[in-house]
mmCIF file of C-alpha atoms in Angstrom:
data_model
loop_
_atom_site.group_PDB
_atom_site.id
_atom_site.type_symbol
_atom_site.label_atom_id
_atom_site.label_comp_id
_atom_site.label_asym_id
_atom_site.label_seq_id
_atom_site.Cartn_x
_atom_site.Cartn_y
_atom_site.Cartn_z
ATOM 1 C CA UNK Q 758 -13.846 -16.757 14.830
ATOM 2 C CA UNK Q 759 -14.468 -13.623 12.691
ATOM 3 C CA UNK Q 760 -14.456 -10.247 14.458
ATOM 4 C CA UNK Q 761 -16.963 -7.397 13.961
ATOM 5 C CA UNK Q 762 -16.160 -4.498 11.639
ATOM 6 C CA UNK Q 763 -15.680 -2.162 14.594
ATOM 7 C CA UNK Q 764 -13.281 -4.499 16.359
ATOM 8 C CA UNK Q 765 -11.387 -5.259 13.162
ATOM 9 C CA UNK Q 766 -11.097 -1.556 12.374
ATOM 10 C CA UNK Q 767 -9.742 -0.821 15.846
ATOM 11 C CA UNK Q 768 -7.057 -3.449 15.364
ATOM 12 C CA UNK Q 769 -6.305 -2.341 11.807
ATOM 13 C CA UNK Q 770 -5.980 1.350 12.593
ATOM 14 C CA UNK Q 771 -3.689 0.576 15.497
ATOM 15 C CA UNK Q 772 -1.490 -1.686 13.418
ATOM 16 C CA UNK Q 773 -1.352 0.598 10.391
ATOM 17 C CA UNK Q 774 -0.659 3.723 12.420
ATOM 18 C CA UNK Q 775 2.050 1.950 14.393
ATOM 19 C CA UNK Q 776 3.687 0.567 11.261
ATOM 20 C CA UNK Q 777 3.532 3.879 9.382
ATOM 21 C CA UNK Q 778 4.982 5.715 12.386
ATOM 22 C CA UNK Q 779 7.909 3.287 12.396
ATOM 23 C CA UNK Q 780 8.435 3.729 8.652
ATOM 24 C CA UNK Q 781 8.364 7.494 9.088
ATOM 25 C CA UNK Q 782 10.818 7.109 11.956
ATOM 26 C CA UNK Q 783 13.253 5.506 9.509
ATOM 27 C CA UNK Q 784 13.019 8.572 7.261
ATOM 28 C CA UNK Q 785 13.585 10.836 10.274
ATOM 29 C CA UNK Q 786 16.624 8.750 11.261
ATOM 30 C CA UNK Q 787 18.074 9.092 7.758
ATOM 31 C CA UNK Q 788 17.463 12.840 7.806
ATOM 32 C CA UNK Q 789 18.939 13.321 11.288
ATOM 33 C CA UNK Q 790 21.787 10.774 11.276
ATOM 34 C CA UNK Q 791 22.542 10.978 7.563
ATOM 35 C CA UNK Q 792 22.000 13.647 4.927
ATOM 36 C CA UNK Q 793 19.549 14.469 2.106
ATOM 37 C CA UNK Q 794 21.619 12.385 -0.323
ATOM 38 C CA UNK Q 795 21.172 9.270 1.831
ATOM 39 C CA UNK Q 796 17.449 9.985 2.089
ATOM 40 C CA UNK Q 797 17.412 10.320 -1.682
ATOM 41 C CA UNK Q 798 19.224 7.002 -2.203
ATOM 42 C CA UNK Q 799 16.757 5.174 0.028
ATOM 43 C CA UNK Q 800 13.824 6.954 -1.640
ATOM 44 C CA UNK Q 801 15.210 5.974 -5.040
ATOM 45 C CA UNK Q 802 15.361 2.352 -3.873
ATOM 46 C CA UNK Q 803 11.688 2.529 -2.932
ATOM 47 C CA UNK Q 804 10.782 4.334 -6.146
ATOM 48 C CA UNK Q 805 12.518 1.774 -8.370
ATOM 49 C CA UNK Q 806 11.521 -1.433 -6.582
ATOM 50 C CA UNK Q 807 7.950 -0.657 -5.599
ATOM 51 C CA UNK Q 808 6.443 -0.573 -9.134
ATOM 52 C CA UNK Q 809 8.054 -3.918 -9.978
ATOM 53 C CA UNK Q 810 6.981 -5.631 -6.778
ATOM 54 C CA UNK Q 811 3.482 -4.176 -6.782
ATOM 55 C CA UNK Q 812 2.849 -5.166 -10.389
ATOM 56 C CA UNK Q 813 4.032 -8.734 -9.876
ATOM 57 C CA UNK Q 814 2.083 -8.957 -6.611
ATOM 58 C CA UNK Q 815 -1.043 -8.750 -8.810
ATOM 59 C CA UNK Q 816 -2.962 -7.343 -5.808
ATOM 60 C CA UNK Q 817 -3.501 -10.960 -4.762
ATOM 61 C CA UNK Q 818 -4.368 -9.928 -1.228
ATOM 62 C CA UNK Q 819 -7.408 -7.939 -2.390
ATOM 63 C CA UNK Q 820 -8.401 -10.605 -4.905
ATOM 64 C CA UNK Q 821 -8.195 -13.128 -2.062
ATOM 65 C CA UNK Q 822 -10.027 -10.979 0.496
ATOM 66 C CA UNK Q 823 -12.937 -10.264 -1.892
ATOM 67 C CA UNK Q 824 -13.191 -13.847 -3.153
ATOM 68 C CA UNK Q 825 -16.661 -14.312 -1.667
ATOM 69 C CA UNK Q 826 -17.235 -17.474 -3.740
ATOM 70 C CA UNK Q 827 -13.924 -19.019 -2.539
ATOM 71 C CA UNK Q 828 -13.025 -19.761 -6.165
ATOM 72 C CA UNK Q 829 -9.377 -20.296 -5.231
ATOM 73 C CA UNK Q 830 -7.700 -21.774 -2.165
ATOM 74 C CA UNK Q 831 -4.873 -20.343 -0.084
ATOM 75 C CA UNK Q 832 -2.367 -22.743 -1.642
ATOM 76 C CA UNK Q 833 -3.047 -21.156 -5.036
ATOM 77 C CA UNK Q 834 -2.459 -17.631 -3.754
ATOM 78 C CA UNK Q 835 0.725 -18.583 -1.896
ATOM 79 C CA UNK Q 836 2.170 -20.566 -4.787
ATOM 80 C CA UNK Q 837 1.591 -17.754 -7.268
ATOM 81 C CA UNK Q 838 2.964 -15.140 -4.849
ATOM 82 C CA UNK Q 839 6.215 -17.089 -4.288
ATOM 83 C CA UNK Q 840 6.803 -17.350 -8.036
ATOM 84 C CA UNK Q 841 6.072 -13.660 -8.533
ATOM 85 C CA UNK Q 842 8.352 -12.632 -5.649
ATOM 86 C CA UNK Q 843 11.245 -14.527 -7.200
ATOM 87 C CA UNK Q 844 10.554 -12.960 -10.586
ATOM 88 C CA UNK Q 845 10.461 -9.479 -9.012
ATOM 89 C CA UNK Q 846 13.957 -9.963 -7.559
ATOM 90 C CA UNK Q 847 15.300 -10.948 -10.969
ATOM 91 C CA UNK Q 848 13.704 -7.912 -12.635
ATOM 92 C CA UNK Q 849 15.018 -5.518 -9.964
ATOM 93 C CA UNK Q 850 18.535 -6.929 -10.331
ATOM 94 C CA UNK Q 851 18.329 -6.499 -14.100
ATOM 95 C CA UNK Q 852 17.102 -2.907 -13.814
ATOM 96 C CA UNK Q 853 19.836 -2.031 -11.337
ATOM 97 C CA UNK Q 854 22.521 -3.272 -13.714
ATOM 98 C CA UNK Q 855 20.922 -1.633 -16.748
ATOM 99 C CA UNK Q 856 20.600 1.798 -15.106
ATOM 100 C CA UNK Q 857 24.251 1.861 -14.065
ATOM 101 C CA UNK Q 858 23.914 3.232 -10.539
ATOM 102 C CA UNK Q 859 26.968 3.748 -8.361
ATOM 103 C CA UNK Q 860 27.851 0.917 -5.973
ATOM 104 C CA UNK Q 861 26.161 2.391 -2.887
ATOM 105 C CA UNK Q 862 22.899 3.248 -4.654
ATOM 106 C CA UNK Q 863 22.817 -0.139 -6.399
ATOM 107 C CA UNK Q 864 23.309 -1.969 -3.090
ATOM 108 C CA UNK Q 865 20.504 0.009 -1.436
ATOM 109 C CA UNK Q 866 18.138 -0.693 -4.347
ATOM 110 C CA UNK Q 867 18.847 -4.451 -4.239
ATOM 111 C CA UNK Q 868 18.440 -4.663 -0.452
ATOM 112 C CA UNK Q 869 15.180 -2.713 -0.533
ATOM 113 C CA UNK Q 870 13.993 -5.053 -3.282
ATOM 114 C CA UNK Q 871 14.854 -8.088 -1.148
ATOM 115 C CA UNK Q 872 12.913 -6.664 1.795
ATOM 116 C CA UNK Q 873 9.949 -5.989 -0.483
ATOM 117 C CA UNK Q 874 9.997 -9.599 -1.694
ATOM 118 C CA UNK Q 875 9.748 -10.845 1.904
ATOM 119 C CA UNK Q 876 6.961 -8.336 2.535
ATOM 120 C CA UNK Q 877 5.102 -9.652 -0.523
ATOM 121 C CA UNK Q 878 5.013 -13.165 0.929
ATOM 122 C CA UNK Q 879 3.790 -11.808 4.277
ATOM 123 C CA UNK Q 880 1.059 -9.987 2.373
ATOM 124 C CA UNK Q 881 -0.555 -13.189 1.109
ATOM 125 C CA UNK Q 882 -0.773 -14.418 4.702
ATOM 126 C CA UNK Q 883 -2.422 -11.099 5.539
ATOM 127 C CA UNK Q 884 -4.939 -11.928 2.817
ATOM 128 C CA UNK Q 885 -5.786 -15.157 4.650
ATOM 129 C CA UNK Q 886 -6.183 -13.280 7.946
ATOM 130 C CA UNK Q 887 -8.303 -10.606 6.223
ATOM 131 C CA UNK Q 888 -10.513 -13.175 4.482
ATOM 132 C CA UNK Q 889 -11.202 -14.778 7.878
ATOM 133 C CA UNK Q 890 -11.841 -11.253 9.299
ATOM 134 C CA UNK Q 891 -8.998 -11.557 11.810
ATOM 135 C CA UNK Q 892 -7.325 -8.188 11.331
ATOM 136 C CA UNK Q 893 -5.772 -8.442 14.788
ATOM 137 C CA UNK Q 894 -3.246 -10.906 13.363
ATOM 138 C CA UNK Q 895 -2.357 -8.494 10.569
ATOM 139 C CA UNK Q 896 -1.965 -5.587 12.973
ATOM 140 C CA UNK Q 897 0.245 -7.457 15.410
ATOM 141 C CA UNK Q 898 2.485 -8.510 12.539
ATOM 142 C CA UNK Q 899 2.741 -4.943 11.235
ATOM 143 C CA UNK Q 900 3.639 -3.517 14.640
ATOM 144 C CA UNK Q 901 6.201 -6.252 15.254
ATOM 145 C CA UNK Q 902 7.769 -5.760 11.831
ATOM 146 C CA UNK Q 903 7.713 -1.970 12.049
ATOM 147 C CA UNK Q 904 9.124 -1.628 15.568
ATOM 148 C CA UNK Q 905 11.812 -4.272 15.109
ATOM 149 C CA UNK Q 906 12.911 -2.838 11.782
ATOM 150 C CA UNK Q 907 13.067 0.711 13.133
ATOM 151 C CA UNK Q 908 15.213 -0.382 16.067
ATOM 152 C CA UNK Q 909 17.695 -2.321 13.922
ATOM 153 C CA UNK Q 910 17.681 0.353 11.220
ATOM 154 C CA UNK Q 911 18.604 3.121 13.671
ATOM 155 C CA UNK Q 912 21.230 0.992 15.444
ATOM 156 C CA UNK Q 913 22.948 0.059 12.176
ATOM 157 C CA UNK Q 914 22.746 3.607 10.830
ATOM 158 C CA UNK Q 915 24.171 5.076 14.032
ATOM 159 C CA UNK Q 916 26.917 2.457 14.359
ATOM 160 C CA UNK Q 917 28.075 2.408 10.731
ATOM 161 C CA UNK Q 918 26.847 5.663 9.199
ATOM 162 C CA UNK Q 919 25.902 3.552 6.178
ATOM 163 C CA UNK Q 920 22.493 3.384 4.525
ATOM 164 C CA UNK Q 921 23.574 0.017 3.073
ATOM 165 C CA UNK Q 922 23.844 -1.676 6.480
ATOM 166 C CA UNK Q 923 20.608 -0.051 7.629
ATOM 167 C CA UNK Q 924 18.801 -1.397 4.534
ATOM 168 C CA UNK Q 925 20.301 -4.845 5.131
ATOM 169 C CA UNK Q 926 18.924 -4.820 8.687
ATOM 170 C CA UNK Q 927 15.470 -4.064 7.293
ATOM 171 C CA UNK Q 928 15.594 -7.045 4.919
ATOM 172 C CA UNK Q 929 16.789 -9.432 7.636
ATOM 173 C CA UNK Q 930 14.079 -8.461 10.095
ATOM 174 C CA UNK Q 931 11.314 -8.681 7.486
ATOM 175 C CA UNK Q 932 12.408 -12.246 6.736
ATOM 176 C CA UNK Q 933 12.384 -13.086 10.450
ATOM 177 C CA UNK Q 934 8.893 -11.670 11.018
ATOM 178 C CA UNK Q 935 7.597 -13.624 8.010
ATOM 179 C CA UNK Q 936 9.079 -16.908 9.197
ATOM 180 C CA UNK Q 937 8.351 -16.680 12.908
ATOM 181 C CA UNK Q 938 5.028 -14.805 13.009
ATOM 182 C CA UNK Q 939 3.103 -14.790 9.737
ATOM 183 C CA UNK Q 940 3.697 -18.396 8.703
ATOM 184 C CA UNK Q 941 3.155 -19.656 12.247
ATOM 185 C CA UNK Q 942 -0.174 -17.838 12.668
ATOM 186 C CA UNK Q 943 -1.292 -18.730 9.160
ATOM 187 C CA UNK Q 944 -0.835 -22.403 9.951
ATOM 188 C CA UNK Q 945 -2.641 -22.040 13.276
ATOM 189 C CA UNK Q 946 -5.608 -20.219 11.744
ATOM 190 C CA UNK Q 947 -5.929 -22.742 8.914
ATOM 191 C CA UNK Q 948 -5.846 -25.584 11.443
ATOM 192 C CA UNK Q 949 -8.603 -23.999 13.574
ATOM 193 C CA UNK Q 950 -10.888 -23.540 10.539
ATOM 194 C CA UNK Q 951 -9.568 -26.050 8.005
ATOM 195 C CA UNK Q 952 -8.257 -24.588 4.759
ATOM 196 C CA UNK Q 953 -8.568 -26.987 1.792
ATOM 197 C CA UNK Q 954 -5.168 -28.580 1.102
ATOM 198 C CA UNK Q 955 -3.565 -26.771 4.056
ATOM 199 C CA UNK Q 956 -1.210 -23.808 3.909
ATOM 200 C CA UNK Q 957 1.552 -25.245 1.767
ATOM 201 C CA UNK Q 958 2.041 -23.522 -1.589
ATOM 202 C CA UNK Q 959 0.296 -25.095 -4.561
ATOM 203 C CA UNK Q 960 1.820 -25.147 -8.021
ATOM 204 C CA UNK Q 961 -0.943 -26.543 -10.184
ATOM 205 C CA UNK Q 962 -0.165 -24.812 -13.468
ATOM 206 C CA UNK Q 963 -3.779 -24.591 -14.681
ATOM 207 C CA UNK Q 964 -5.037 -23.034 -11.448
ATOM 208 C CA UNK Q 965 -2.100 -20.644 -11.162
ATOM 209 C CA UNK Q 966 -2.506 -19.521 -14.760
ATOM 210 C CA UNK Q 967 -6.238 -18.984 -14.253
ATOM 211 C CA UNK Q 968 -5.627 -16.972 -11.068
ATOM 212 C CA UNK Q 969 -2.871 -14.929 -12.721
ATOM 213 C CA UNK Q 970 -5.153 -13.996 -15.619
ATOM 214 C CA UNK Q 971 -7.907 -12.960 -13.212
ATOM 215 C CA UNK Q 972 -5.544 -10.819 -11.131
ATOM 216 C CA UNK Q 973 -3.473 -9.354 -13.979
ATOM 217 C CA UNK Q 974 -5.630 -6.207 -14.374
ATOM 218 C CA UNK Q 975 -5.200 -5.574 -10.651
ATOM 219 C CA UNK Q 976 -1.437 -5.907 -11.049
ATOM 220 C CA UNK Q 977 -1.456 -3.405 -13.900
ATOM 221 C CA UNK Q 978 -3.588 -0.985 -11.889
ATOM 222 C CA UNK Q 979 -1.257 -1.388 -8.906
ATOM 223 C CA UNK Q 980 1.779 -0.749 -11.106
ATOM 224 C CA UNK Q 981 0.201 2.400 -12.484
ATOM 225 C CA UNK Q 982 -0.782 3.582 -8.997
ATOM 226 C CA UNK Q 983 2.781 3.320 -7.752
ATOM 227 C CA UNK Q 984 4.175 4.723 -10.963
ATOM 228 C CA UNK Q 985 1.911 7.736 -10.545
ATOM 229 C CA UNK Q 986 3.318 8.355 -7.058
ATOM 230 C CA UNK Q 987 6.879 8.078 -8.335
ATOM 231 C CA UNK Q 988 6.678 9.936 -11.661
ATOM 232 C CA UNK Q 989 7.301 13.300 -9.934
ATOM 233 C CA UNK Q 990 10.316 11.755 -8.162
ATOM 234 C CA UNK Q 991 11.809 10.648 -11.454
ATOM 235 C CA UNK Q 992 11.450 14.197 -12.808
ATOM 236 C CA UNK Q 993 13.001 15.654 -9.641
ATOM 237 C CA UNK Q 994 15.999 13.325 -9.847
ATOM 238 C CA UNK Q 995 16.581 14.099 -13.521
ATOM 239 C CA UNK Q 996 15.892 17.833 -13.547
ATOM 240 C CA UNK Q 997 16.799 18.939 -10.015
ATOM 241 C CA UNK Q 998 19.024 16.820 -7.725
ATOM 242 C CA UNK Q 999 19.110 13.796 -5.435
ATOM 243 C CA UNK Q 1000 19.149 16.173 -2.454
ATOM 244 C CA UNK Q 1001 15.921 17.825 -3.665
ATOM 245 C CA UNK Q 1002 14.462 14.359 -4.114
ATOM 246 C CA UNK Q 1003 15.353 13.608 -0.498
ATOM 247 C CA UNK Q 1004 13.515 16.710 0.731
ATOM 248 C CA UNK Q 1005 10.448 15.931 -1.381
ATOM 249 C CA UNK Q 1006 10.453 12.278 -0.282
ATOM 250 C CA UNK Q 1007 10.568 13.253 3.389
ATOM 251 C CA UNK Q 1008 7.636 15.642 2.930
ATOM 252 C CA UNK Q 1009 5.641 13.193 0.812
ATOM 253 C CA UNK Q 1010 6.020 10.516 3.455
ATOM 254 C CA UNK Q 1011 3.598 12.477 5.618
ATOM 255 C CA UNK Q 1012 1.001 11.773 2.904
ATOM 256 C CA UNK Q 1013 0.724 8.387 4.566
ATOM 257 C CA UNK Q 1014 -0.823 9.885 7.698
ATOM 258 C CA UNK Q 1015 -4.208 10.108 5.983
ATOM 259 C CA UNK Q 1016 -3.682 7.091 3.768
ATOM 260 C CA UNK Q 1017 -2.864 4.854 6.722
ATOM 261 C CA UNK Q 1018 -6.273 5.361 8.300
ATOM 262 C CA UNK Q 1019 -8.078 5.064 4.972
ATOM 263 C CA UNK Q 1020 -6.318 1.799 4.191
ATOM 264 C CA UNK Q 1021 -7.321 0.549 7.619
ATOM 265 C CA UNK Q 1022 -10.941 1.362 6.811
ATOM 266 C CA UNK Q 1023 -10.785 -0.204 3.373
ATOM 267 C CA UNK Q 1024 -8.937 -3.348 4.431
ATOM 268 C CA UNK Q 1025 -11.334 -3.890 7.310
ATOM 269 C CA UNK Q 1026 -14.408 -3.436 5.138
ATOM 270 C CA UNK Q 1027 -13.241 -5.118 1.901
ATOM 271 C CA UNK Q 1028 -14.526 -8.615 2.622
ATOM 272 C CA UNK Q 1029 -17.774 -7.239 4.041
ATOM 273 C CA UNK Q 1030 -18.268 -4.974 1.013
ATOM 274 C CA UNK Q 1031 -17.784 -7.964 -1.287
ATOM 275 C CA UNK Q 1032 -20.377 -9.972 0.634
ATOM 276 C CA UNK Q 1033 -22.826 -7.060 0.645
ATOM 277 C CA UNK Q 1034 -22.375 -6.510 -3.074
ATOM 278 C CA UNK Q 1035 -23.459 -10.090 -3.693
ATOM 279 C CA UNK Q 1036 -26.328 -10.139 -1.194
ATOM 280 C CA UNK Q 1037 -27.585 -6.579 -0.602
ATOM 281 C CA UNK Q 1038 -26.777 -3.552 -2.772
ATOM 282 C CA UNK Q 1039 -28.453 -1.262 -0.223
ATOM 283 C CA UNK Q 1040 -26.048 -2.375 2.491
ATOM 284 C CA UNK Q 1041 -23.119 -2.057 0.061
ATOM 285 C CA UNK Q 1042 -24.074 1.546 -0.761
ATOM 286 C CA UNK Q 1043 -24.671 2.468 2.882
ATOM 287 C CA UNK Q 1044 -21.289 1.165 4.015
ATOM 288 C CA UNK Q 1045 -19.482 2.785 1.075
ATOM 289 C CA UNK Q 1046 -21.035 6.199 1.767
ATOM 290 C CA UNK Q 1047 -20.160 5.925 5.453
ATOM 291 C CA UNK Q 1048 -16.526 5.163 4.579
ATOM 292 C CA UNK Q 1049 -16.365 8.029 2.064
ATOM 293 C CA UNK Q 1050 -17.659 10.554 4.601
ATOM 294 C CA UNK Q 1051 -15.047 9.423 7.100
ATOM 295 C CA UNK Q 1052 -12.351 9.796 4.436
ATOM 296 C CA UNK Q 1053 -13.462 13.309 3.540
ATOM 297 C CA UNK Q 1054 -13.488 14.376 7.179
ATOM 298 C CA UNK Q 1055 -10.053 12.938 7.806
ATOM 299 C CA UNK Q 1056 -8.610 14.700 4.750
ATOM 300 C CA UNK Q 1057 -10.008 18.053 5.885
ATOM 301 C CA UNK Q 1058 -8.533 17.556 9.350
ATOM 302 C CA UNK Q 1059 -5.114 16.784 7.873
ATOM 303 C CA UNK Q 1060 -5.080 19.956 5.767
ATOM 304 C CA UNK Q 1061 -6.021 22.076 8.787
ATOM 305 C CA UNK Q 1062 -3.264 20.524 10.883
ATOM 306 C CA UNK Q 1063 -0.602 21.282 8.274
ATOM 307 C CA UNK Q 1064 -1.922 24.819 7.740
ATOM 308 C CA UNK Q 1065 -1.714 25.561 11.474
ATOM 309 C CA UNK Q 1066 1.281 23.529 12.625
ATOM 310 C CA UNK Q 1067 3.103 22.283 9.527
ATOM 311 C CA UNK Q 1068 6.184 24.517 9.642
ATOM 312 C CA UNK Q 1069 6.727 23.896 13.355
ATOM 313 C CA UNK Q 1070 6.330 20.148 12.855
ATOM 314 C CA UNK Q 1071 8.787 20.011 9.950
ATOM 315 C CA UNK Q 1072 11.368 22.049 11.829
ATOM 316 C CA UNK Q 1073 11.099 19.776 14.849
ATOM 317 C CA UNK Q 1074 11.071 16.504 12.874
ATOM 318 C CA UNK Q 1075 13.454 17.112 9.982
ATOM 319 C CA UNK Q 1076 15.150 20.492 10.482
ATOM 320 C CA UNK Q 1077 15.025 24.029 9.026
ATOM 321 C CA UNK Q 1078 15.984 22.890 5.505
ATOM 322 C CA UNK Q 1079 12.731 20.957 5.309
ATOM 323 C CA UNK Q 1080 10.580 23.507 7.206
ATOM 324 C CA UNK Q 1081 11.190 26.035 4.432
ATOM 325 C CA UNK Q 1082 8.943 23.905 2.201
ATOM 326 C CA UNK Q 1083 5.784 23.903 4.317
ATOM 327 C CA UNK Q 1084 3.802 25.215 1.326
ATOM 328 C CA UNK Q 1085 4.739 22.041 -0.544
ATOM 329 C CA UNK Q 1086 3.534 19.917 2.374
ATOM 330 C CA UNK Q 1087 0.211 21.788 2.414
ATOM 331 C CA UNK Q 1088 -0.341 21.063 -1.274
ATOM 332 C CA UNK Q 1089 0.558 17.415 -0.709
ATOM 333 C CA UNK Q 1090 -1.966 17.146 2.107
ATOM 334 C CA UNK Q 1091 -4.705 18.504 -0.161
ATOM 335 C CA UNK Q 1092 -3.811 15.755 -2.597
ATOM 336 C CA UNK Q 1093 -3.776 13.244 0.246
ATOM 337 C CA UNK Q 1094 -7.316 14.239 1.183
ATOM 338 C CA UNK Q 1095 -8.439 13.570 -2.376
ATOM 339 C CA UNK Q 1096 -6.610 10.237 -2.319
ATOM 340 C CA UNK Q 1097 -8.704 9.275 0.721
ATOM 341 C CA UNK Q 1098 -11.843 9.420 -1.374
ATOM 342 C CA UNK Q 1099 -10.319 7.704 -4.391
ATOM 343 C CA UNK Q 1100 -9.054 4.890 -2.146
ATOM 344 C CA UNK Q 1101 -12.478 4.280 -0.627
ATOM 345 C CA UNK Q 1102 -14.078 4.217 -4.066
ATOM 346 C CA UNK Q 1103 -11.326 1.855 -5.252
ATOM 347 C CA UNK Q 1104 -12.135 -0.570 -2.442
ATOM 348 C CA UNK Q 1105 -15.772 -0.421 -3.502
ATOM 349 C CA UNK Q 1106 -14.968 -1.135 -7.146
ATOM 350 C CA UNK Q 1107 -12.667 -3.993 -6.133
ATOM 351 C CA UNK Q 1108 -15.327 -5.506 -3.868
ATOM 352 C CA UNK Q 1109 -17.620 -5.447 -6.906
ATOM 353 C CA UNK Q 1110 -14.883 -7.381 -8.799
ATOM 354 C CA UNK Q 1111 -14.475 -4.628 -11.413
ATOM 355 C CA UNK Q 1112 -10.843 -5.498 -12.071
ATOM 356 C CA UNK Q 1113 -10.439 -4.845 -15.795
ATOM 357 C CA UNK Q 1114 -12.254 -1.503 -15.696
ATOM 358 C CA UNK Q 1115 -9.627 -0.052 -13.364
ATOM 359 C CA UNK Q 1116 -6.778 -0.286 -15.859
ATOM 360 C CA UNK Q 1117 -7.791 2.526 -18.275
ATOM 361 C CA UNK Q 1118 -8.586 4.840 -15.359
ATOM 362 C CA UNK Q 1119 -5.152 4.447 -13.812
ATOM 363 C CA UNK Q 1120 -3.551 4.766 -17.253
ATOM 364 C CA UNK Q 1121 -5.263 8.140 -17.716
ATOM 365 C CA UNK Q 1122 -4.107 9.120 -14.224
ATOM 366 C CA UNK Q 1123 -0.536 8.404 -15.339
ATOM 367 C CA UNK Q 1124 -1.016 10.735 -18.282
ATOM 368 C CA UNK Q 1125 -2.232 13.491 -15.951
ATOM 369 C CA UNK Q 1126 0.608 13.238 -13.426
ATOM 370 C CA UNK Q 1127 3.253 12.955 -16.168
ATOM 371 C CA UNK Q 1128 1.950 15.957 -18.088
ATOM 372 C CA UNK Q 1129 1.705 18.190 -15.015
ATOM 373 C CA UNK Q 1130 5.153 17.083 -13.781
ATOM 374 C CA UNK Q 1131 6.681 17.812 -17.183
ATOM 375 C CA UNK Q 1132 5.088 21.261 -17.273
ATOM 376 C CA UNK Q 1133 5.667 22.430 -13.689
ATOM 377 C CA UNK Q 1134 8.695 20.750 -12.075
ATOM 378 C CA UNK Q 1135 11.342 22.524 -14.217
ATOM 379 C CA UNK Q 1136 9.928 25.931 -13.247
ATOM 380 C CA UNK Q 1137 8.397 25.364 -9.806
ATOM 381 C CA UNK Q 1138 10.651 22.641 -8.412
ATOM 382 C CA UNK Q 1139 9.194 20.299 -5.827
ATOM 383 C CA UNK Q 1140 6.030 22.423 -5.572
ATOM 384 C CA UNK Q 1141 5.340 21.389 -9.156
ATOM 385 C CA UNK Q 1142 5.604 17.763 -8.046
ATOM 386 C CA UNK Q 1143 3.072 18.348 -5.274
ATOM 387 C CA UNK Q 1144 0.640 20.010 -7.716
ATOM 388 C CA UNK Q 1145 1.038 17.067 -10.121
ATOM 389 C CA UNK Q 1146 0.109 14.586 -7.385
ATOM 390 C CA UNK Q 1147 -2.918 16.622 -6.306
ATOM 391 C CA UNK Q 1148 -4.209 16.998 -9.874
ATOM 392 C CA UNK Q 1149 -3.864 13.271 -10.557
ATOM 393 C CA UNK Q 1150 -5.859 12.297 -7.466
ATOM 394 C CA UNK Q 1151 -8.576 14.818 -8.270
ATOM 395 C CA UNK Q 1152 -9.021 12.957 -11.551
ATOM 396 C CA UNK Q 1153 -8.894 9.512 -9.899
ATOM 397 C CA UNK Q 1154 -11.527 10.450 -7.309
ATOM 398 C CA UNK Q 1155 -14.044 11.270 -10.035
ATOM 399 C CA UNK Q 1156 -13.089 8.185 -12.065
ATOM 400 C CA UNK Q 1157 -13.446 5.685 -9.206
ATOM 401 C CA UNK Q 1158 -16.713 7.293 -8.120
ATOM 402 C CA UNK Q 1159 -17.967 6.606 -11.633
ATOM 403 C CA UNK Q 1160 -16.943 2.941 -11.311
ATOM 404 C CA UNK Q 1161 -19.034 2.549 -8.178
ATOM 405 C CA UNK Q 1162 -22.058 4.187 -9.773
ATOM 406 C CA UNK Q 1163 -21.672 1.747 -12.638
ATOM 407 C CA UNK Q 1164 -21.376 -1.190 -10.218
ATOM 408 C CA UNK Q 1165 -24.539 -0.147 -8.393
ATOM 409 C CA UNK Q 1166 -26.391 0.061 -11.694
ATOM 410 C CA UNK Q 1167 -25.456 -3.432 -12.815
ATOM 411 C CA UNK Q 1168 -27.940 -6.306 -12.634
ATOM 412 C CA UNK Q 1169 -28.287 -8.208 -9.391
ATOM 413 C CA UNK Q 1170 -25.632 -10.977 -9.266
ATOM 414 C CA UNK Q 1171 -26.292 -14.612 -8.551
ATOM 415 C CA UNK Q 1172 -27.732 -15.058 -5.088
ATOM 416 C CA UNK Q 1173 -25.010 -16.231 -2.752
ATOM 417 C CA UNK Q 1174 -26.883 -15.533 0.443
ATOM 418 C CA UNK Q 1175 -26.846 -19.222 1.338
ATOM 419 C CA UNK Q 1176 -23.055 -19.394 1.240
ATOM 420 C CA UNK Q 1177 -21.995 -15.966 2.476
ATOM 421 C CA UNK Q 1178 -22.028 -15.318 6.193
ATOM 422 C CA UNK Q 1179 -22.832 -11.628 6.618
ATOM 423 C CA UNK Q 1180 -22.010 -10.563 10.169
ATOM 424 C CA UNK Q 1181 -23.574 -7.667 12.037
ATOM 425 C CA UNK Q 1182 -21.992 -4.237 11.534
ATOM 426 C CA UNK Q 1183 -21.342 -3.785 15.215
#
């Protein structure tokens, strides 16, 4: 049974906040039990593996959740995701060897990549839950995975003093949560409301190739999005130090405070936006504006909190070495507020199935963040990185707003009102 938007949002915000808090707790544990170099090694693992995994994920979860016509079945999505997860591991291993990292850094990168591959498979089950508007199942999985990983991560880090063993614990628990929660609930949900051909992966080459071609622009856009977030980190590592990268990474992690809530809004509303876009443009516009106003308000609140309490919070959470960079955190939170709006507009464009149009916009965003990083990081250090991120999201906000205006101006699509069940907002 599908839940209402309000109920789904309540579940999603709880799950996303809980999961993000646990992920942030891992960064705090590294900062408190380790040192900036260990934080930097873990951040480098995320920075190197995330673009590969996100690109090869092809944003299948959003393609699946907004598939109002049910053009593809779950077996197609799962089969393609398993193949892409395996390919991502091979690419990450090749990059690690080619870049010649030291043994510890290489081990961390490979273990983070393994964990991300398990997460990618969980994500396609989340797409099934989201398509059925059962965000409670997603949220419970996130909280379970986040809390269990944090506990094992801290225990291993405290007992061994090694970021390698802590990263290994993360990979093991993500596999366990996939096998014993996500797969189990996916099978149960598909049995309650029968999914064509069940929940086993399908490997029909024609269908997988067709789905891959449809989703490829989303994969490219996802790659560019993650690359944009990591471009400043690459400049910091090359022109400053791994320790400086660790400080910046710890500060930038707080960016997720706003983004967590916005993603909860977008994920909850994505399927509904897609249905509204097909059946009622007025309802689509109304819901999109409501989400954008909430995003703007949340971003403003975040900036005020950092302005008033940021230095105290950093000193308490990370220590005085990090608190000295509260001005950097304030700039990052301004950028995070802008990213709230761009994320909402991205969900709108995706619900309208404007996949190909996103690629040039994110490519131009990459140009912006690279140019500003190149100009400012050598002279302004990690503040230059924060300015680069803020400038890039200012551009993306305007670009994605333009996509939605274009979508609203397009001709009315084929009437699907007979096949789309549009639930009440409340």
